[in-house]
mmCIF file of C-alpha atoms in Angstrom:
data_model
loop_
_atom_site.group_PDB
_atom_site.id
_atom_site.type_symbol
_atom_site.label_atom_id
_atom_site.label_comp_id
_atom_site.label_asym_id
_atom_site.label_seq_id
_atom_site.Cartn_x
_atom_site.Cartn_y
_atom_site.Cartn_z
ATOM 1 C CA MET A 1 19.604 -17.536 -1.764
ATOM 2 C CA ALA A 2 16.682 -15.658 -2.975
ATOM 3 C CA ARG A 3 14.021 -14.765 -0.212
ATOM 4 C CA TYR A 4 11.150 -14.987 -2.209
ATOM 5 C CA ARG A 5 9.776 -17.579 -5.161
ATOM 6 C CA THR A 6 10.384 -15.217 -7.977
ATOM 7 C CA ASP A 7 12.884 -13.048 -6.586
ATOM 8 C CA GLU A 8 15.530 -14.416 -8.983
ATOM 9 C CA ARG A 9 13.178 -14.344 -12.063
ATOM 10 C CA CYS A 10 12.681 -10.576 -11.045
ATOM 11 C CA GLU A 11 16.771 -10.262 -11.725
ATOM 12 C CA GLN A 12 16.510 -12.138 -14.666
ATOM 13 C CA LEU A 13 14.319 -9.451 -16.315
ATOM 14 C CA LYS A 14 16.511 -6.724 -14.868
ATOM 15 C CA SER A 15 19.363 -8.190 -16.712
ATOM 16 C CA GLU A 16 17.486 -8.676 -19.687
ATOM 17 C CA GLY A 17 16.447 -4.687 -19.703
ATOM 18 C CA TYR A 18 12.899 -4.741 -19.101
ATOM 19 C CA GLU A 19 12.849 -1.862 -15.792
ATOM 20 C CA ARG A 20 12.480 0.713 -18.093
ATOM 21 C CA LEU A 21 9.716 -0.818 -19.645
ATOM 22 C CA VAL A 22 8.125 -1.720 -16.663
ATOM 23 C CA ARG A 23 8.662 1.207 -14.945
ATOM 24 C CA SER A 24 7.448 3.484 -18.079
ATOM 25 C CA GLN A 25 4.347 1.949 -18.526
ATOM 26 C CA THR A 26 2.819 0.161 -14.879
ATOM 27 C CA GLY A 27 4.804 3.034 -12.668
ATOM 28 C CA LEU A 28 6.023 0.429 -10.755
ATOM 29 C CA VAL A 29 9.895 -1.333 -10.118
ATOM 30 C CA ILE A 30 10.463 -4.942 -10.775
ATOM 31 C CA ASP A 31 9.766 -6.757 -7.640
ATOM 32 C CA SER A 32 8.179 -9.838 -6.452
ATOM 33 C CA TYR A 33 6.269 -7.536 -4.420
ATOM 34 C CA PHE A 34 3.464 -7.656 -7.252
ATOM 35 C CA SER A 35 1.623 -10.330 -8.467
ATOM 36 C CA GLY A 36 2.841 -10.366 -12.431
ATOM 37 C CA THR A 37 5.782 -12.817 -12.157
ATOM 38 C CA LYS A 38 3.781 -14.898 -8.974
ATOM 39 C CA ILE A 39 1.473 -15.608 -11.708
ATOM 40 C CA ALA A 40 3.698 -16.786 -14.341
ATOM 41 C CA TRP A 41 5.800 -19.125 -11.591
ATOM 42 C CA ILE A 42 1.967 -20.975 -10.880
ATOM 43 C CA LEU A 43 1.800 -21.494 -14.672
ATOM 44 C CA ASP A 44 5.225 -22.882 -14.774
ATOM 45 C CA GLN A 45 4.979 -25.354 -11.917
ATOM 46 C CA VAL A 46 1.357 -26.591 -12.118
ATOM 47 C CA PRO A 47 1.226 -29.183 -14.805
ATOM 48 C CA GLY A 48 -1.074 -28.288 -18.270
ATOM 49 C CA ALA A 49 -1.593 -24.407 -15.998
ATOM 50 C CA ARG A 50 -0.197 -22.701 -19.434
ATOM 51 C CA ALA A 51 -1.667 -24.826 -21.822
ATOM 52 C CA LYS A 52 -5.178 -24.683 -20.114
ATOM 53 C CA ALA A 53 -4.484 -20.458 -19.835
ATOM 54 C CA GLU A 54 -3.740 -20.360 -23.349
ATOM 55 C CA ARG A 55 -6.930 -21.828 -23.739
ATOM 56 C CA GLY A 56 -9.362 -19.261 -22.136
ATOM 57 C CA LEU A 57 -9.925 -22.059 -19.405
ATOM 58 C CA LEU A 58 -7.706 -20.171 -16.166
ATOM 59 C CA ALA A 59 -8.457 -16.931 -14.997
ATOM 60 C CA PHE A 60 -6.215 -14.635 -13.161
ATOM 61 C CA GLY A 61 -7.610 -11.969 -10.717
ATOM 62 C CA THR A 62 -6.830 -10.713 -7.126
ATOM 63 C CA VAL A 63 -9.053 -11.061 -4.453
ATOM 64 C CA ASP A 64 -11.500 -8.421 -5.399
ATOM 65 C CA SER A 65 -11.939 -10.268 -8.968
ATOM 66 C CA TRP A 66 -12.688 -13.716 -6.926
ATOM 67 C CA LEU A 67 -15.300 -12.064 -4.617
ATOM 68 C CA LEU A 68 -16.899 -10.178 -7.922
ATOM 69 C CA TRP A 69 -17.190 -13.603 -9.316
ATOM 70 C CA ASN A 70 -19.000 -15.880 -7.073
ATOM 71 C CA LEU A 71 -21.224 -12.482 -5.768
ATOM 72 C CA THR A 72 -22.227 -12.894 -9.454
ATOM 73 C CA GLY A 73 -22.948 -16.261 -9.365
ATOM 74 C CA GLY A 74 -18.997 -18.193 -10.287
ATOM 75 C CA LYS A 75 -19.288 -21.276 -12.284
ATOM 76 C CA GLN A 76 -23.316 -21.912 -11.331
ATOM 77 C CA SER A 77 -23.713 -19.137 -13.607
ATOM 78 C CA ALA A 78 -23.322 -17.489 -17.337
ATOM 79 C CA GLY A 79 -23.599 -14.408 -16.010
ATOM 80 C CA ALA A 80 -20.742 -14.267 -13.602
ATOM 81 C CA VAL A 81 -18.553 -11.202 -13.893
ATOM 82 C CA HIS A 82 -14.786 -11.401 -14.160
ATOM 83 C CA ALA A 83 -13.417 -8.285 -14.158
ATOM 84 C CA THR A 84 -10.453 -5.606 -11.405
ATOM 85 C CA ASP A 85 -10.732 -2.702 -11.374
ATOM 86 C CA VAL A 86 -7.847 0.120 -12.428
ATOM 87 C CA THR A 87 -6.575 0.658 -9.121
ATOM 88 C CA ASN A 88 -5.907 -3.283 -8.512
ATOM 89 C CA ALA A 89 -4.973 -3.874 -11.967
ATOM 90 C CA SER A 90 -2.099 -1.489 -12.152
ATOM 91 C CA ARG A 91 -0.627 -2.813 -8.861
ATOM 92 C CA THR A 92 0.122 -6.524 -11.379
ATOM 93 C CA MET A 93 3.100 -4.962 -13.036
ATOM 94 C CA LEU A 94 1.321 -6.251 -16.431
ATOM 95 C CA PHE A 95 -1.053 -2.914 -16.459
ATOM 96 C CA ASP A 96 0.061 0.025 -18.565
ATOM 97 C CA ILE A 97 -1.692 2.762 -17.141
ATOM 98 C CA ASN A 98 -0.996 5.270 -19.353
ATOM 99 C CA ARG A 99 -2.902 3.553 -22.111
ATOM 100 C CA GLY A 100 -5.339 2.167 -19.708
ATOM 101 C CA ALA A 101 -5.281 -1.222 -20.540
ATOM 102 C CA TRP A 102 -3.203 -5.078 -20.475
ATOM 103 C CA SER A 103 -0.251 -4.532 -21.807
ATOM 104 C CA PRO A 104 0.603 -7.011 -24.595
ATOM 105 C CA GLU A 105 4.395 -5.952 -24.114
ATOM 106 C CA LEU A 106 4.828 -6.856 -20.267
ATOM 107 C CA CYS A 107 2.558 -9.973 -20.737
ATOM 108 C CA ALA A 108 4.666 -11.431 -23.039
ATOM 109 C CA ALA A 109 8.006 -10.377 -21.028
ATOM 110 C CA ILE A 110 7.000 -12.281 -17.871
ATOM 111 C CA ARG A 111 5.326 -15.066 -19.971
ATOM 112 C CA VAL A 112 1.878 -14.288 -18.865
ATOM 113 C CA SER A 113 -1.679 -14.787 -20.987
ATOM 114 C CA LEU A 114 -3.918 -12.029 -21.836
ATOM 115 C CA ALA A 115 -6.420 -14.398 -22.260
ATOM 116 C CA MET A 116 -6.790 -15.088 -18.888
ATOM 117 C CA LEU A 117 -6.324 -11.849 -17.465
ATOM 118 C CA PRO A 118 -10.119 -9.763 -16.037
ATOM 119 C CA LYS A 119 -11.710 -6.639 -17.226
ATOM 120 C CA VAL A 120 -10.515 -3.591 -16.127
ATOM 121 C CA VAL A 121 -13.245 -1.289 -14.844
ATOM 122 C CA LYS A 122 -13.450 1.659 -13.318
ATOM 123 C CA SER A 123 -13.099 2.148 -9.293
ATOM 124 C CA GLY A 124 -16.885 3.431 -9.102
ATOM 125 C CA GLU A 125 -18.731 1.871 -11.593
ATOM 126 C CA LEU A 126 -21.945 -0.359 -11.579
ATOM 127 C CA VAL A 127 -20.141 -3.850 -12.616
ATOM 128 C CA GLY A 128 -22.710 -6.115 -11.686
ATOM 129 C CA TYR A 129 -25.623 -7.832 -8.983
ATOM 130 C CA THR A 130 -25.314 -10.379 -6.733
ATOM 131 C CA SER A 131 -27.027 -13.546 -7.772
ATOM 132 C CA LYS A 132 -29.819 -14.326 -6.330
ATOM 133 C CA LEU A 133 -29.625 -16.121 -3.145
ATOM 134 C CA GLY A 134 -31.980 -17.354 -0.496
ATOM 135 C CA ASP A 135 -35.971 -17.570 -0.438
ATOM 136 C CA GLU A 136 -37.985 -15.998 -2.698
ATOM 137 C CA GLY A 137 -38.478 -12.739 -1.562
ATOM 138 C CA SER A 138 -34.395 -12.142 -1.665
ATOM 139 C CA HIS A 139 -32.824 -9.253 -3.455
ATOM 140 C CA LYS A 140 -30.319 -8.460 -5.831
ATOM 141 C CA VAL A 141 -27.622 -6.200 -4.432
ATOM 142 C CA ALA A 142 -25.913 -3.748 -6.992
ATOM 143 C CA ILE A 143 -21.948 -4.107 -7.050
ATOM 144 C CA ALA A 144 -20.946 -0.321 -7.519
ATOM 145 C CA ALA A 145 -17.485 -0.153 -6.359
ATOM 146 C CA MET A 146 -14.052 -2.352 -6.657
ATOM 147 C CA ALA A 147 -10.299 -0.682 -5.527
ATOM 148 C CA GLY A 148 -6.971 -1.256 -4.063
ATOM 149 C CA ASP A 149 -7.098 -1.149 -0.024
ATOM 150 C CA GLN A 150 -4.900 1.679 0.158
ATOM 151 C CA GLN A 151 -6.483 3.846 -2.895
ATOM 152 C CA SER A 152 -9.755 3.100 -1.081
ATOM 153 C CA ALA A 153 -7.920 4.806 1.950
ATOM 154 C CA LEU A 154 -6.820 7.750 -0.126
ATOM 155 C CA TYR A 155 -10.898 8.355 -1.016
ATOM 156 C CA GLY A 156 -12.118 7.698 2.093
ATOM 157 C CA GLN A 157 -9.532 10.387 3.636
ATOM 158 C CA ALA A 158 -10.906 12.198 0.824
ATOM 159 C CA CYS A 159 -7.553 13.345 -0.728
ATOM 160 C CA LEU A 160 -9.571 13.825 -3.902
ATOM 161 C CA SER A 161 -7.159 16.574 -5.406
ATOM 162 C CA ALA A 162 -3.537 16.720 -6.460
ATOM 163 C CA GLY A 163 -0.976 17.257 -3.511
ATOM 164 C CA MET A 164 -2.946 16.016 -0.570
ATOM 165 C CA ALA A 165 -1.657 13.136 0.935
ATOM 166 C CA LYS A 166 -2.741 10.038 3.581
ATOM 167 C CA ASN A 167 -0.153 7.250 4.931
ATOM 168 C CA THR A 168 -2.122 3.843 6.681
ATOM 169 C CA TYR A 169 -0.507 2.761 9.713
ATOM 170 C CA GLY A 170 -1.809 -1.469 9.480
ATOM 171 C CA THR A 171 0.440 -3.999 9.438
ATOM 172 C CA GLY A 172 2.659 -1.871 6.836
ATOM 173 C CA CYS A 173 2.780 1.731 6.195
ATOM 174 C CA PHE A 174 1.446 2.889 3.026
ATOM 175 C CA MET A 175 1.907 6.954 2.230
ATOM 176 C CA LEU A 176 -0.026 7.941 -1.096
ATOM 177 C CA SER A 177 -0.165 11.494 -2.368
ATOM 178 C CA HIS A 178 -2.671 12.156 -5.570
ATOM 179 C CA ARG A 179 -1.419 13.926 -8.688
ATOM 180 C CA GLY A 180 -4.792 14.166 -10.498
ATOM 181 C CA SER A 181 -4.396 13.440 -13.970
ATOM 182 C CA ASP A 182 -0.638 14.111 -13.580
ATOM 183 C CA VAL A 183 0.753 11.019 -15.525
ATOM 184 C CA SER A 184 5.089 11.582 -14.965
ATOM 185 C CA GLU A 185 7.227 9.490 -13.647
ATOM 186 C CA ALA A 186 7.237 9.396 -9.806
ATOM 187 C CA PRO A 187 10.401 10.276 -7.918
ATOM 188 C CA LYS A 188 13.102 7.774 -7.508
ATOM 189 C CA GLY A 189 11.991 5.100 -5.450
ATOM 190 C CA LEU A 190 8.292 5.641 -5.159
ATOM 191 C CA LEU A 191 5.756 4.207 -7.215
ATOM 192 C CA LEU A 192 3.430 5.636 -9.816
ATOM 193 C CA THR A 193 -0.254 4.319 -9.469
ATOM 194 C CA ALA A 194 -3.396 4.260 -10.524
ATOM 195 C CA ALA A 195 -6.345 6.521 -8.151
ATOM 196 C CA CYS A 196 -9.906 5.476 -7.744
ATOM 197 C CA GLN A 197 -11.942 6.892 -10.627
ATOM 198 C CA LEU A 198 -15.429 6.897 -11.162
ATOM 199 C CA GLU A 199 -17.203 5.789 -14.537
ATOM 200 C CA GLY A 200 -17.064 8.900 -16.864
ATOM 201 C CA ASP A 201 -13.859 10.472 -15.235
ATOM 202 C CA SER A 202 -11.003 10.919 -16.589
ATOM 203 C CA PRO A 203 -7.505 8.609 -15.457
ATOM 204 C CA GLN A 204 -6.556 9.904 -11.805
ATOM 205 C CA TYR A 205 -3.234 8.905 -10.206
ATOM 206 C CA ALA A 206 -1.173 9.243 -7.152
ATOM 207 C CA VAL A 207 2.735 8.914 -5.892
ATOM 208 C CA GLU A 208 3.128 5.858 -3.572
ATOM 209 C CA GLY A 209 6.186 4.386 -0.650
ATOM 210 C CA SER A 210 5.658 1.188 0.779
ATOM 211 C CA VAL A 211 6.546 0.248 4.074
ATOM 212 C CA PHE A 212 6.945 -3.249 4.410
ATOM 213 C CA ILE A 213 7.120 -3.584 8.397
ATOM 214 C CA GLY A 214 4.863 -0.589 9.960
ATOM 215 C CA GLY A 215 2.423 -2.214 13.048
ATOM 216 C CA ALA A 216 3.727 -5.176 12.652
ATOM 217 C CA VAL A 217 7.045 -4.404 14.514
ATOM 218 C CA VAL A 218 4.457 -3.777 17.387
ATOM 219 C CA GLN A 219 3.183 -7.169 16.997
ATOM 220 C CA TRP A 220 6.718 -8.345 17.125
ATOM 221 C CA LEU A 221 7.160 -6.940 20.173
ATOM 222 C CA ARG A 222 4.032 -8.768 21.760
ATOM 223 C CA ASP A 223 4.558 -12.147 20.044
ATOM 224 C CA GLY A 224 7.931 -12.771 19.949
ATOM 225 C CA LEU A 225 9.321 -10.811 22.405
ATOM 226 C CA GLY A 226 6.712 -10.913 24.839
ATOM 227 C CA VAL A 227 7.634 -7.789 26.052
ATOM 228 C CA ILE A 228 4.083 -6.796 26.080
ATOM 229 C CA LYS A 229 0.746 -8.422 25.993
ATOM 230 C CA SER A 230 -1.404 -6.455 23.504
ATOM 231 C CA SER A 231 -0.443 -3.869 21.143
ATOM 232 C CA THR A 232 -2.349 -0.804 22.739
ATOM 233 C CA GLU A 233 0.150 -1.453 26.029
ATOM 234 C CA VAL A 234 3.186 -0.414 23.548
ATOM 235 C CA GLU A 235 2.552 3.577 24.117
ATOM 236 C CA GLY A 236 2.934 3.761 27.479
ATOM 237 C CA LEU A 237 5.899 1.371 27.969
ATOM 238 C CA ALA A 238 7.562 3.901 24.912
ATOM 239 C CA ALA A 239 6.058 6.954 26.638
ATOM 240 C CA SER A 240 8.088 5.705 30.303
ATOM 241 C CA VAL A 241 11.107 6.732 28.858
ATOM 242 C CA PRO A 242 12.205 9.783 27.543
ATOM 243 C CA ASP A 243 14.363 8.373 24.934
ATOM 244 C CA THR A 244 15.703 5.278 23.421
ATOM 245 C CA ASN A 245 19.012 5.601 25.170
ATOM 246 C CA GLY A 246 20.506 4.962 22.263
ATOM 247 C CA VAL A 247 19.039 2.475 20.437
ATOM 248 C CA THR A 248 18.150 2.294 16.713
ATOM 249 C CA PHE A 249 15.719 -0.383 15.805
ATOM 250 C CA LEU A 250 15.687 -1.515 12.087
ATOM 251 C CA PRO A 251 12.462 -3.573 12.197
ATOM 252 C CA THR A 252 13.575 -4.589 8.136
ATOM 253 C CA PHE A 253 12.239 -8.254 8.800
ATOM 254 C CA ALA A 254 10.564 -8.448 4.862
ATOM 255 C CA GLY A 255 13.359 -6.321 3.701
ATOM 256 C CA LEU A 256 13.306 -2.633 2.702
ATOM 257 C CA GLY A 257 10.091 -0.750 0.654
ATOM 258 C CA ALA A 258 10.630 2.312 -0.457
ATOM 259 C CA PRO A 259 12.870 4.252 -1.111
ATOM 260 C CA TYR A 260 15.349 1.123 -1.402
ATOM 261 C CA TRP A 261 13.175 -1.716 -2.497
ATOM 262 C CA ASN A 262 15.943 -3.978 -0.823
ATOM 263 C CA PRO A 263 14.487 -7.636 -0.665
ATOM 264 C CA ASN A 264 17.203 -9.261 0.932
ATOM 265 C CA ALA A 265 18.040 -6.526 3.841
ATOM 266 C CA ARG A 266 17.280 -8.306 7.738
ATOM 267 C CA GLY A 267 15.958 -6.522 10.892
ATOM 268 C CA ALA A 268 19.023 -5.403 12.841
ATOM 269 C CA MET A 269 19.442 -2.941 15.972
ATOM 270 C CA PHE A 270 22.149 -0.625 16.887
ATOM 271 C CA GLY A 271 23.230 0.828 20.426
ATOM 272 C CA LEU A 272 22.065 -1.788 22.963
ATOM 273 C CA SER A 273 24.072 -1.894 26.195
ATOM 274 C CA ARG A 274 23.459 -2.911 30.011
ATOM 275 C CA GLY A 275 21.393 0.086 30.580
ATOM 276 C CA THR A 276 18.862 -1.100 27.423
ATOM 277 C CA THR A 277 15.378 -1.790 28.813
ATOM 278 C CA SER A 278 12.461 -3.033 27.440
ATOM 279 C CA ALA A 279 10.542 0.484 27.273
ATOM 280 C CA HIS A 280 13.932 1.221 25.104
ATOM 281 C CA ILE A 281 13.258 -1.165 22.656
ATOM 282 C CA ALA A 282 9.436 -0.425 22.227
ATOM 283 C CA ARG A 283 10.160 3.424 21.693
ATOM 284 C CA ALA A 284 12.774 2.717 19.421
ATOM 285 C CA ALA A 285 10.153 0.309 17.589
ATOM 286 C CA LEU A 286 7.761 3.067 17.394
ATOM 287 C CA GLU A 287 10.252 5.515 16.072
ATOM 288 C CA ALA A 288 11.521 3.230 13.458
ATOM 289 C CA ILE A 289 7.724 3.398 12.309
ATOM 290 C CA ALA A 290 8.136 7.532 12.167
ATOM 291 C CA PHE A 291 11.394 7.108 10.569
ATOM 292 C CA GLN A 292 10.479 4.880 7.974
ATOM 293 C CA SER A 293 7.486 7.261 6.871
ATOM 294 C CA THR A 294 9.381 10.182 6.993
ATOM 295 C CA GLU A 295 11.765 9.066 4.277
ATOM 296 C CA LEU A 296 8.842 8.179 2.247
ATOM 297 C CA LEU A 297 7.935 11.804 2.705
ATOM 298 C CA GLN A 298 11.473 12.603 1.959
ATOM 299 C CA ALA A 299 11.390 11.251 -1.423
ATOM 300 C CA MET A 300 8.268 12.817 -2.115
ATOM 301 C CA LYS A 301 10.522 15.933 -2.176
ATOM 302 C CA GLY A 302 8.391 18.401 -0.034
ATOM 303 C CA SER A 303 5.541 17.904 -2.005
ATOM 304 C CA VAL A 304 3.810 17.249 1.154
ATOM 305 C CA LYS A 305 2.263 20.104 3.754
ATOM 306 C CA ASN A 306 -0.471 17.967 5.370
ATOM 307 C CA LEU A 307 -0.308 14.359 6.087
ATOM 308 C CA ARG A 308 -3.592 12.688 7.167
ATOM 309 C CA VAL A 309 -3.706 8.986 8.823
ATOM 310 C CA ASP A 310 -5.443 6.246 9.500
ATOM 311 C CA GLY A 311 -5.222 3.120 10.433
ATOM 312 C CA GLY A 312 -4.988 1.197 13.747
ATOM 313 C CA ALA A 313 -1.826 2.563 14.939
ATOM 314 C CA ALA A 314 -2.727 6.237 13.990
ATOM 315 C CA GLY A 315 -4.687 5.710 17.416
ATOM 316 C CA ASN A 316 -1.081 5.679 19.025
ATOM 317 C CA ASN A 317 -0.472 9.422 20.146
ATOM 318 C CA LEU A 318 3.144 9.235 21.092
ATOM 319 C CA LEU A 319 3.717 8.014 17.219
ATOM 320 C CA MET A 320 1.480 10.294 15.470
ATOM 321 C CA GLN A 321 3.911 13.127 17.535
ATOM 322 C CA MET A 322 7.110 11.003 16.417
ATOM 323 C CA GLN A 323 5.812 11.366 12.654
ATOM 324 C CA ALA A 324 5.054 15.053 13.249
ATOM 325 C CA ASP A 325 8.148 15.741 14.966
ATOM 326 C CA PHE A 326 10.556 13.718 11.914
ATOM 327 C CA SER A 327 8.680 14.427 9.467
ATOM 328 C CA GLY A 328 8.302 18.429 10.054
ATOM 329 C CA VAL A 329 4.824 18.219 8.838
ATOM 330 C CA THR A 330 1.956 18.578 10.340
ATOM 331 C CA VAL A 331 -0.139 15.121 11.034
ATOM 332 C CA MET A 332 -4.163 15.039 11.244
ATOM 333 C CA ARG A 333 -6.293 12.189 12.401
ATOM 334 C CA PRO A 334 -9.375 12.026 11.172
ATOM 335 C CA GLN A 335 -12.238 10.879 13.572
ATOM 336 C CA VAL A 336 -13.070 7.709 11.207
ATOM 337 C CA LEU A 337 -9.426 6.035 11.612
ATOM 338 C CA GLU A 338 -11.039 2.420 8.866
ATOM 339 C CA THR A 339 -10.928 4.713 5.884
ATOM 340 C CA THR A 340 -10.350 1.945 3.398
ATOM 341 C CA ALA A 341 -14.020 0.875 4.079
ATOM 342 C CA LEU A 342 -14.895 4.471 4.235
ATOM 343 C CA GLY A 343 -13.125 4.851 0.404
ATOM 344 C CA ALA A 344 -15.176 1.891 -1.213
ATOM 345 C CA ALA A 345 -18.830 2.764 0.356
ATOM 346 C CA TYR A 346 -18.284 6.734 -0.540
ATOM 347 C CA LEU A 347 -17.572 5.391 -4.441
ATOM 348 C CA ALA A 348 -20.563 2.621 -4.161
ATOM 349 C CA GLY A 349 -22.463 5.556 -2.678
ATOM 350 C CA LEU A 350 -21.381 8.227 -5.511
ATOM 351 C CA THR A 351 -22.453 5.732 -8.193
ATOM 352 C CA VAL A 352 -25.927 4.615 -6.981
ATOM 353 C CA GLY A 353 -26.877 8.197 -6.023
ATOM 354 C CA VAL A 354 -26.419 8.686 -2.285
ATOM 355 C CA TRP A 355 -24.402 11.622 -2.690
ATOM 356 C CA LYS A 356 -24.176 13.981 -5.927
ATOM 357 C CA ASN A 357 -20.779 14.777 -6.075
ATOM 358 C CA THR A 358 -17.172 14.623 -4.183
ATOM 359 C CA ASN A 359 -17.781 18.181 -2.634
ATOM 360 C CA GLU A 360 -20.549 16.505 -0.329
ATOM 361 C CA LEU A 361 -17.265 13.857 0.314
ATOM 362 C CA SER A 362 -15.325 16.487 1.404
ATOM 363 C CA ALA A 363 -17.597 18.239 4.043
ATOM 364 C CA GLN A 364 -17.807 14.920 5.849
ATOM 365 C CA TRP A 365 -14.247 14.309 6.849
ATOM 366 C CA LYS A 366 -13.606 15.556 10.372
ATOM 367 C CA VAL A 367 -10.690 15.848 12.671
ATOM 368 C CA ASP A 368 -9.976 14.163 15.990
ATOM 369 C CA ARG A 369 -6.588 15.715 16.282
ATOM 370 C CA ILE A 370 -3.975 17.594 14.932
ATOM 371 C CA PHE A 371 -0.347 16.670 15.663
ATOM 372 C CA LYS A 372 2.278 19.555 15.084
ATOM 373 C CA PRO A 373 5.867 19.523 15.503
ATOM 374 C CA MET A 374 7.759 19.996 18.192
ATOM 375 C CA ILE A 375 11.253 19.935 17.464
ATOM 376 C CA SER A 376 13.918 21.816 15.754
ATOM 377 C CA ALA A 377 14.508 21.598 12.470
ATOM 378 C CA ASP A 378 18.199 20.659 13.185
ATOM 379 C CA GLU A 379 17.237 18.068 15.645
ATOM 380 C CA ARG A 380 14.780 16.781 13.532
ATOM 381 C CA GLU A 381 18.340 16.964 10.992
ATOM 382 C CA ALA A 382 20.269 15.308 13.340
ATOM 383 C CA ARG A 383 17.758 12.207 14.091
ATOM 384 C CA MET A 384 17.147 11.487 10.364
ATOM 385 C CA ALA A 385 20.628 11.633 9.885
ATOM 386 C CA SER A 386 21.431 8.890 12.443
ATOM 387 C CA TRP A 387 18.519 6.917 11.262
ATOM 388 C CA LYS A 388 19.553 6.784 7.827
ATOM 389 C CA GLY A 389 23.353 6.126 9.023
ATOM 390 C CA ALA A 390 21.821 2.481 10.817
ATOM 391 C CA ILE A 391 20.079 1.791 7.833
ATOM 392 C CA SER A 392 23.767 2.119 5.282
ATOM 393 C CA ARG A 393 24.866 -0.532 7.699
ATOM 394 C CA LEU A 394 22.407 -2.723 6.380
#
């Protein structure tokens, strides 16, 4: 049985031969993770919705579009702005990243009306002003930046040129490596996406890999198993044992993301014995986060030498050391971990003149701690082989 509402439609699109078109135009794979088939599902399921969409009476947008619409006055204002930026548009499975425009071919194939889609702007661009609210003395505020969370984090990490990469450790893990203006196809299993752009800039791109369950596995240890009371306790519990005592934990609760793209995979644990304790499981959970992210690095085929990290789980020193050990690359943690908000601020600041250029942004990036690989290449290879062997059993 399909796990998500539009899984069956995605399989149908694949059987109709659309994989190549989707890959070449959007940089994505056909998957229910993206919003294109979800829009079509709503249009088919809500009575009268498709007819209204075709007459221009319905609008689609991701959260950024909805916020922009409401901030600029919404339905109460004739000047309300319906727009999104290139990074958010590139995640819909409807946007041609080569042409920088919505794809008529994909909209027709997925059955989404072009009339309902937002205008696409640059990530750093003055798109409007907040509607005047409150007292007579209130001021309108410029809306000068919009960006998808991971592309914004890439910007906030000052990964502004080809070869620079970051990994965000949130509920999931999202690794992006900047590609510059290179729009050639991403390595197998990875995605090509639009990176943040300023008005007047040439198109910029990034290669992305997504892990669906990252920090969420720690939440499961807390809320599902009850072995910790707060997420911050996991590091101490995992560090209380020297290894996992043979336990391998696959936290694939929501399927496997990159580079496998298997929506039907489910979680599993291997190597349990009477000697297994909650500490071994906690350590295996942290290892799983690092193993999954290492697979993304490997799929990027050695193009990443240093990995900048952010997100809540990046504050876990044991996890960051595991990441350096398993991947064989230097992990660099900045002083500011909330880089998504920082990236949006950078984009807005450049747009309105707070900063003159991106060199000023790069100078603001400060390292908190560096983690270097501490295990041998042979041990690293053996650990990854064991992990991949467990994955093959799903």
